[in-house]
Short mmCIF file of C-alpha atoms and ligand atoms in Angstrom, two decimals:
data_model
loop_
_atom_site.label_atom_id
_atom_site.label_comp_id
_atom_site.label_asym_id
_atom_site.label_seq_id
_atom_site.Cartn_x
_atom_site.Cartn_y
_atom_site.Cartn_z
CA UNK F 193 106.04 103.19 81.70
CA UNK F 194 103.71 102.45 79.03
CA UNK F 195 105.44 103.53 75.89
CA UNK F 196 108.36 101.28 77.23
CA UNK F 197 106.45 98.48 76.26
CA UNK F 198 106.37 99.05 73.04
CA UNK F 199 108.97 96.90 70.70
CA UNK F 200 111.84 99.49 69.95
CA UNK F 201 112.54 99.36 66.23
CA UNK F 202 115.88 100.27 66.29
CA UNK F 203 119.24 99.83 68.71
CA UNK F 204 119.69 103.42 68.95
CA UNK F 205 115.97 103.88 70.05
CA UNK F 206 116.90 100.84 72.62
CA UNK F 207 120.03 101.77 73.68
CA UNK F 208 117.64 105.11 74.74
CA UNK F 209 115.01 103.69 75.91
CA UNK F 210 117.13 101.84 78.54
CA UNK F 211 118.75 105.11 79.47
CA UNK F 212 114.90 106.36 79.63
CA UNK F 213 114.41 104.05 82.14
CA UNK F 214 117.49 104.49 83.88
CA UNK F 215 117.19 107.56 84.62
CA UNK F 216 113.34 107.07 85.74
CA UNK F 217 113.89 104.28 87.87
CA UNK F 218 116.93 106.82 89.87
CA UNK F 219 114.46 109.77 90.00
CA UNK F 220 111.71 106.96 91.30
CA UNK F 221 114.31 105.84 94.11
CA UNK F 222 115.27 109.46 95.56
CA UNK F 223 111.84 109.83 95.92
CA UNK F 224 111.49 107.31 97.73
CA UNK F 225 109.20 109.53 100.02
CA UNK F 226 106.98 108.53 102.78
CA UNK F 227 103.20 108.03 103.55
CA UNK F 228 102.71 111.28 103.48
CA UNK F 229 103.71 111.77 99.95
CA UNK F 230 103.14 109.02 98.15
CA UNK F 231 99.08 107.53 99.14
CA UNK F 232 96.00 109.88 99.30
CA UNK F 233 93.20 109.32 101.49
CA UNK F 234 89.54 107.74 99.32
CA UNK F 235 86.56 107.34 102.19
CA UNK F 236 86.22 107.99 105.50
CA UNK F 237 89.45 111.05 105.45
CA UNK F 238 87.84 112.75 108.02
CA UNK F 239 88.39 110.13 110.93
CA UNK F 240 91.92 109.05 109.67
CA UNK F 241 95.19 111.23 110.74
CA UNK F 242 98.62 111.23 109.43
CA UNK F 243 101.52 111.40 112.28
CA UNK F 244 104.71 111.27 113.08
CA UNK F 245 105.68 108.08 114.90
CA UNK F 246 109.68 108.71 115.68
CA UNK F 247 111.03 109.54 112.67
CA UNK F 248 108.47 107.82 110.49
CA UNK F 249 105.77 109.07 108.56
CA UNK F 250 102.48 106.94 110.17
CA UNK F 251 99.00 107.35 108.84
CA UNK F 252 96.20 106.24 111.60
CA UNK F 253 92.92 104.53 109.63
CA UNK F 254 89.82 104.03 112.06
CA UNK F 255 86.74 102.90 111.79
CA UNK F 256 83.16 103.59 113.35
CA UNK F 257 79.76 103.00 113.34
CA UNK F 258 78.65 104.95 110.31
CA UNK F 259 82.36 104.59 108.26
CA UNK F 260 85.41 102.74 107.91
CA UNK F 261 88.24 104.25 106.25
CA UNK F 262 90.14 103.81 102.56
CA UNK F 263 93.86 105.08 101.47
CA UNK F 264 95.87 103.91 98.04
CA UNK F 265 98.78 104.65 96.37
CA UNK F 266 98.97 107.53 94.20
CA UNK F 267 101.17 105.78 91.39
CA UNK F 268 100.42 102.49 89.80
CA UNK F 269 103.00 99.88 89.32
CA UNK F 270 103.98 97.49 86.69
CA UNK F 271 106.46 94.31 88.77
CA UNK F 272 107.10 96.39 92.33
CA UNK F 273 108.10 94.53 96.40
CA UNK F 274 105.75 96.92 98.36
CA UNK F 275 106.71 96.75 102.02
CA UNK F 276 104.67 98.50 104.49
CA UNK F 277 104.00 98.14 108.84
CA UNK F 278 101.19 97.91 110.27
CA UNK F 279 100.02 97.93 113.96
CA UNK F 280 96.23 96.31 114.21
CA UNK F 281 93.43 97.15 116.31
CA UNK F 282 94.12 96.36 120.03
CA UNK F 283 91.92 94.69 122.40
CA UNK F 284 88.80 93.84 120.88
CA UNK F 285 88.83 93.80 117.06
CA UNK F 286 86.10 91.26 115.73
CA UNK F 287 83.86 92.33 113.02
CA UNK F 288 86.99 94.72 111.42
CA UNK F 289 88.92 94.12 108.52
CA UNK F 290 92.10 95.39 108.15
CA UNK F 291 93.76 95.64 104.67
CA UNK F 292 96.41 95.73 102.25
CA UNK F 293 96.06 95.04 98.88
CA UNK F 294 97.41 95.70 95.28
CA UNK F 295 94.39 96.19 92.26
CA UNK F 296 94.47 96.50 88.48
CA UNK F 297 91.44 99.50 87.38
CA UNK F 298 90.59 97.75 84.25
CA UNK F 299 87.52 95.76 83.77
CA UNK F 300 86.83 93.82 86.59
CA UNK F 301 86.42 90.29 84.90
CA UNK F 302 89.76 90.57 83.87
CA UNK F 303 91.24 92.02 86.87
CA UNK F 304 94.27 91.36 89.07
CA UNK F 305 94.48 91.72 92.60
CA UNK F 306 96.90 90.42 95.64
CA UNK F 307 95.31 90.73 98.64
CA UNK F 308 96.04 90.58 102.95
CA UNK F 309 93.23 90.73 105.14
CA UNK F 310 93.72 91.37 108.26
CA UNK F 311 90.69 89.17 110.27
CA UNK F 312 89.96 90.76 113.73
CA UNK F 313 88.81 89.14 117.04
CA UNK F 314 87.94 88.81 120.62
CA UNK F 315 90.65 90.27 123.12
CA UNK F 316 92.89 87.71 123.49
CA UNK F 317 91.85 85.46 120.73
CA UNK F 318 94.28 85.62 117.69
CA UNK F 319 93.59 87.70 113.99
CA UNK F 320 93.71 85.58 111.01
CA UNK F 321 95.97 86.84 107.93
CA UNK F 322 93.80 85.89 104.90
CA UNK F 323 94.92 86.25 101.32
CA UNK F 324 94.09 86.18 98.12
CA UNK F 325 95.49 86.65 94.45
CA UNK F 326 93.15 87.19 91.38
CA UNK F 327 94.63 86.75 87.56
CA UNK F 328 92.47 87.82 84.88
CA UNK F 329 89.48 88.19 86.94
CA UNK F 330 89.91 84.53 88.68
CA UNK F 331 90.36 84.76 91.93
CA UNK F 332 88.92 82.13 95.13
CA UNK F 333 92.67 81.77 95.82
CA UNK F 334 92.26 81.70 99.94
CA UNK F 335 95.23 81.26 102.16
CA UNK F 336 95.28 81.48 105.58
CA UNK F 337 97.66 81.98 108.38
CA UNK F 338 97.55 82.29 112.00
CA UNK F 339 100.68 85.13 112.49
CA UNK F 340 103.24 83.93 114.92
CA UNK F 341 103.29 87.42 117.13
CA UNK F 342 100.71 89.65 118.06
CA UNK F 343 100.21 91.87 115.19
CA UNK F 344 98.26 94.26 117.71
CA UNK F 345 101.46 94.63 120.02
CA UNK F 346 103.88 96.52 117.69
CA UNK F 347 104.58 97.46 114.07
CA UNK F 348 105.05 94.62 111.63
CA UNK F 349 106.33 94.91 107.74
CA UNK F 350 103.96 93.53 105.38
CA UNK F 351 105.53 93.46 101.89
CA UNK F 352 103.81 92.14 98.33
CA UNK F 353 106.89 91.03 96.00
CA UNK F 354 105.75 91.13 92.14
CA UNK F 355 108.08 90.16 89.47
CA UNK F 356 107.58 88.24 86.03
CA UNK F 357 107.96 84.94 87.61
CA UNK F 358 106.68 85.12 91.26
CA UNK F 359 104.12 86.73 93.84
CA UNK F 360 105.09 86.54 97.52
CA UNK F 361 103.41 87.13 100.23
CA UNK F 362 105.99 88.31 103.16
CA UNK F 363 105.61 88.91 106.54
CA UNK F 364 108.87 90.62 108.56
CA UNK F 365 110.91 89.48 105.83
CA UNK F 366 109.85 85.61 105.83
CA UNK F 367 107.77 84.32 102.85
CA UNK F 368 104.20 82.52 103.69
CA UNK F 369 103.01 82.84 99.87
CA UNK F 370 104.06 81.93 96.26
CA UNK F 371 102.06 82.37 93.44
CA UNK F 372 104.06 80.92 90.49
CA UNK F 373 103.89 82.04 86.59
CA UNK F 374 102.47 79.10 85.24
CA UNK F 375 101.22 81.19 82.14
CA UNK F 376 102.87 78.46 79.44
CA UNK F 377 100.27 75.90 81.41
CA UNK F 378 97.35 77.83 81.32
CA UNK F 379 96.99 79.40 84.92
CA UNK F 380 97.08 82.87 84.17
CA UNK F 381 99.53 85.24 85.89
CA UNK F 382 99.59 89.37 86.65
CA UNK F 383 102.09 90.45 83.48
CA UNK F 384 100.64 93.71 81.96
CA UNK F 385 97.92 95.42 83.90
CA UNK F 386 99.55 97.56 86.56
CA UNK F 387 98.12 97.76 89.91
CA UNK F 388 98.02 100.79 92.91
CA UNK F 389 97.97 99.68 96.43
CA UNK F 390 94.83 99.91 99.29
CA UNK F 391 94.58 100.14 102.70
CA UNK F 392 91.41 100.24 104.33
CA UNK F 393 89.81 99.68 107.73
CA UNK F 394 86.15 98.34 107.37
CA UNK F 395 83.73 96.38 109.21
CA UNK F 396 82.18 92.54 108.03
CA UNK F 397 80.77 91.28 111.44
CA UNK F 398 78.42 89.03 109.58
CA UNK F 399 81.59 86.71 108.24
CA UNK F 400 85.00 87.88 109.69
CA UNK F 401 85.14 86.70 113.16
CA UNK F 402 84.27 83.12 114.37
CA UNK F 403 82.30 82.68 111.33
CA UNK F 404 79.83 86.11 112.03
CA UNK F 405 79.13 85.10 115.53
CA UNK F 406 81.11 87.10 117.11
CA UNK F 407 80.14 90.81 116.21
CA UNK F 408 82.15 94.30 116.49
CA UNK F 409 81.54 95.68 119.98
CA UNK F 410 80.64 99.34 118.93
CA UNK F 411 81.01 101.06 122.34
CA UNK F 412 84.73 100.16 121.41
CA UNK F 413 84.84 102.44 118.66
CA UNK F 414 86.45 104.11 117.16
CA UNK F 415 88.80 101.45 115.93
CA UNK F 416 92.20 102.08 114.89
CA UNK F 417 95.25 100.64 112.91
CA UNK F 418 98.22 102.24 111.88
CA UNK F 419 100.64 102.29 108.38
CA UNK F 420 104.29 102.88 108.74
CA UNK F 421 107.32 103.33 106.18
CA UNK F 422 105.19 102.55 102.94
CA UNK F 423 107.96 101.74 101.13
CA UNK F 424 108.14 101.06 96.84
CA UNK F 425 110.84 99.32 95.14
CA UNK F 426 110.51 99.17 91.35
CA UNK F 427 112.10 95.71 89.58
CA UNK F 428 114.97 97.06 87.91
CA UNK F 429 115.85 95.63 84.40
CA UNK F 430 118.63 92.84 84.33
CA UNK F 431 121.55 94.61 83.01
CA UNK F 432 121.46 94.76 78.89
CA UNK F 433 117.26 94.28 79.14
CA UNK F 434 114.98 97.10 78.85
CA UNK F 435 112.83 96.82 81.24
CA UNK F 436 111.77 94.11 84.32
CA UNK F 437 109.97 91.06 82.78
CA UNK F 438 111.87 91.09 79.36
CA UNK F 439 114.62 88.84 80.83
CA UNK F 440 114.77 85.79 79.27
CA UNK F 441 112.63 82.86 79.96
CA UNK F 442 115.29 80.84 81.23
CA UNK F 443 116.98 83.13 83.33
CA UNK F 444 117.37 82.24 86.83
CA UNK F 445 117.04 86.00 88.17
CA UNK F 446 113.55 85.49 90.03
CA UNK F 447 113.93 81.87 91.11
CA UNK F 448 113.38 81.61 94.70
CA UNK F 449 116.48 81.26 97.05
CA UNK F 450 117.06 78.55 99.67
CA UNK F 451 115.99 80.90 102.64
CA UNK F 452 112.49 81.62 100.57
CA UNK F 453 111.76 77.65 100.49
CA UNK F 454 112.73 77.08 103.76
CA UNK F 455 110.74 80.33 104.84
CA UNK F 456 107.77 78.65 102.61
CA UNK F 457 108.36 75.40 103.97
CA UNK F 458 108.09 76.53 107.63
CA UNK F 459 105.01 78.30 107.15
CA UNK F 460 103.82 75.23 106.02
CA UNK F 461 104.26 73.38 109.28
CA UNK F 462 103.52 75.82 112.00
CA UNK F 463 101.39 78.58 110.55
CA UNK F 464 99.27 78.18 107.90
CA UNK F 465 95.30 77.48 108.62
CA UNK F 466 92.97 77.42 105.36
CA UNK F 467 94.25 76.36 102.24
CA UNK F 468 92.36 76.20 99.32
CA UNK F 469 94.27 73.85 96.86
CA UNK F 470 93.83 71.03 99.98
CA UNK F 471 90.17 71.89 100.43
CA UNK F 472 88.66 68.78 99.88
CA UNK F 473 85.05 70.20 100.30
CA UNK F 474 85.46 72.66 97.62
CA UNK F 475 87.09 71.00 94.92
CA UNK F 476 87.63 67.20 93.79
CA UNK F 477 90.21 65.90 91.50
CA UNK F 478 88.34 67.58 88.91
CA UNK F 479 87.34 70.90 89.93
CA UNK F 480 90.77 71.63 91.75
CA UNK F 481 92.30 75.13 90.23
CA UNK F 482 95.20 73.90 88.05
CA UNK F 483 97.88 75.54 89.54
CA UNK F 484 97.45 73.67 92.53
CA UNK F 485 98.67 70.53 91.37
CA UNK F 486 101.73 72.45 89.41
CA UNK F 487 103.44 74.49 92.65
C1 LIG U 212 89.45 84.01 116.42
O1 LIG U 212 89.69 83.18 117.52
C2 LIG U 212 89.14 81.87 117.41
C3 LIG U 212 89.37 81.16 118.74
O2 LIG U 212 90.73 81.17 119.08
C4 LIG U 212 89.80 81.17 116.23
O3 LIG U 212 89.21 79.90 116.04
C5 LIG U 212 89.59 82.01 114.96
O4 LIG U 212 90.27 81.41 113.87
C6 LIG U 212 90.13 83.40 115.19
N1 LIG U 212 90.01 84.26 114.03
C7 LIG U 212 88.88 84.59 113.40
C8 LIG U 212 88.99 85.55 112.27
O5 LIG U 212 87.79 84.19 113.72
C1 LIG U 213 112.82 99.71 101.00
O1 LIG U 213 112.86 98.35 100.56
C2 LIG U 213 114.08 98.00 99.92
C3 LIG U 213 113.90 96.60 99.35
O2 LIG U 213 113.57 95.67 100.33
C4 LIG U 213 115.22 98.13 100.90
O3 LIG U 213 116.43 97.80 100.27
C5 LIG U 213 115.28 99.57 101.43
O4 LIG U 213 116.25 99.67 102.42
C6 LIG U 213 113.93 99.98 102.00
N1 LIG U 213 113.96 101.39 102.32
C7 LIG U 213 113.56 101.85 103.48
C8 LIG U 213 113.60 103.33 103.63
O5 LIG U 213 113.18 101.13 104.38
C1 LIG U 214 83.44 67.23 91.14
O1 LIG U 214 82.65 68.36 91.54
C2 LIG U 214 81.82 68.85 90.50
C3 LIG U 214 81.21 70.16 91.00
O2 LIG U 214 80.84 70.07 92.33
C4 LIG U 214 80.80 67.78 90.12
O3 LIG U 214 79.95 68.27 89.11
C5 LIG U 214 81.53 66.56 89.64
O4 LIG U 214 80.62 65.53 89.38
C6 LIG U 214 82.56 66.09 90.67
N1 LIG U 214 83.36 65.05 90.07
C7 LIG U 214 83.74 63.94 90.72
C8 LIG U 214 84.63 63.01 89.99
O5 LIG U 214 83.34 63.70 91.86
#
């Protein structure tokens, strides 16, 4: 996509540019493969398995004693929703991490990142979803939510919606995150650095559960969580714009829609946990990020 960045110097060269694009955003779309196609396996391949679950293409990541396990995404993506399922660990998960995250490969103090952590527990005690979203290498942007199912019991979609004006955060289709481009005052914002997706099963007993006193029964292992339907969806250009994020700045496409807020707005009241822009610990009236008095 790279080239199509660069400022056409003629209509004719727009006018094919746009088909360009056209015609790579319809080859992207029938390919809209599965698992198996479209991530490739980084650590710990030899204790993960790709399966057929139904009709779906499932990948199983697990986790022992001596290694956890690491997929991504073999494309990178420039404004993308990312929807994928995910069954945790059963039973007794503390100590593991589950993942899924998107990651710029530049220079990591300029990196961008949006991230869901899966936090595992005791049986019977509830996993904590904690996020995170980095801009230009500035991250500490911790959310928390205590899920409103048991993420252990079934598949749930996970998705990561990234356009020019927005990041959400979705879970089954309901929105517990916005990020907002407030790049015209001064919070930085994920606009040119594409990113590839992660998965990975790990193990932090020293932090994730209770605080690091609960620690990752072993004799349990190996540990395992599933991926379903990895699904991509490339931003498609407004009609008459060349490519996603050259819409105009006052164009409503990518304003959020009354069932986002209220979806926001709910998560609010009954399921969010940790939230860093009302930590009063962390920051003061003077230290608080700057977004967080903006959203
Ligand atoms: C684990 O369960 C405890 C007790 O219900 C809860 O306080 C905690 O937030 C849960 N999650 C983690 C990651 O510790
Ligand atoms: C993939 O996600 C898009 C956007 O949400 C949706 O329209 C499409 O039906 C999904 N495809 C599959 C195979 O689930
Ligand atoms: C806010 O916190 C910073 C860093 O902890 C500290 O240096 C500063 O004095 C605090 N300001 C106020 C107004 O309390």
């Amino acid at each position: 996509m790279a080239p199509l960045l660069q400022s056409p110097a003629s209509s004719t060269k727009l006018c094919s540019l746009l088909l360009l694009t056209l015609a790579f955003l319809a080859a992207v779309d029938q390919s809209a493969a599965g698992i198996f196609d479209e991530i490739e396996l980084i650590w710990g391949a030899s204790r993960t398995y790709f399966f057929m679950d139904g009709d779906s293409e499932a990948l199983a990541l697990s986790l022992d004693k001596s290694q956890g396990s690491c997929f991504r995404s073999r494309e990178k993506y420039l404004y993308v929703q990312i929807d994928v399922e995910i069954k945790l660990i059963e039973g007794d998960s503390a100590g593991t991490v589950c993942t899924v995250y998107t990651i710029s490969e530049g220079p990591w103090e300029i990196h961008d990142e949006i991230d869901l952590e899966f936090l595992g527990n005791a049986t019977g005690q509830p996993y904590t979803l904690h996020t995170n979203i980095f801009a230009n290498g500035v991250g500490g942007r911790e959310q928390q939510f205590r899920l409103w199912f048991d993420p252990t019991a079934d598949y749930h979609t996970y998705s990561i919606v990234w356009n020019p004006n927005h990041i959400l955060i979705l879970v089954d289709g309901k929105a517990i995150r916005d990020f907002k481009n407030n790049e015209d005052k001064g919070v930085a914002f994920p606009t040119w650095q594409s990113m590839r997706t992660f998965g990975s099963l790990w193990s932090a007993e020293d932090w994730a559960t209770q605080g690091g006193r609960i620690k990752t029964d072993w004799k349990q292992a190996p540990f395992v969580s599933s991926y379903r339907n990895y699904n991509v969806t490339w931003c498609r250009p407004s009609p008459g714009v060349a490519w996603c994020g050259d819409e105009p700045r006052d164009s409503a496409r990518f304003d959020l829609d009354q069932k986002t807020l209220g979806d926001l707005q709910w998560v609010r009241d009954n399921s969010i946990i940790y939230d860093y822009c009302t930590d009063t610990v962390r920051f003061n009236a003077s230290t608080l990020p700057k977004e967080c008095t903006l959203q």
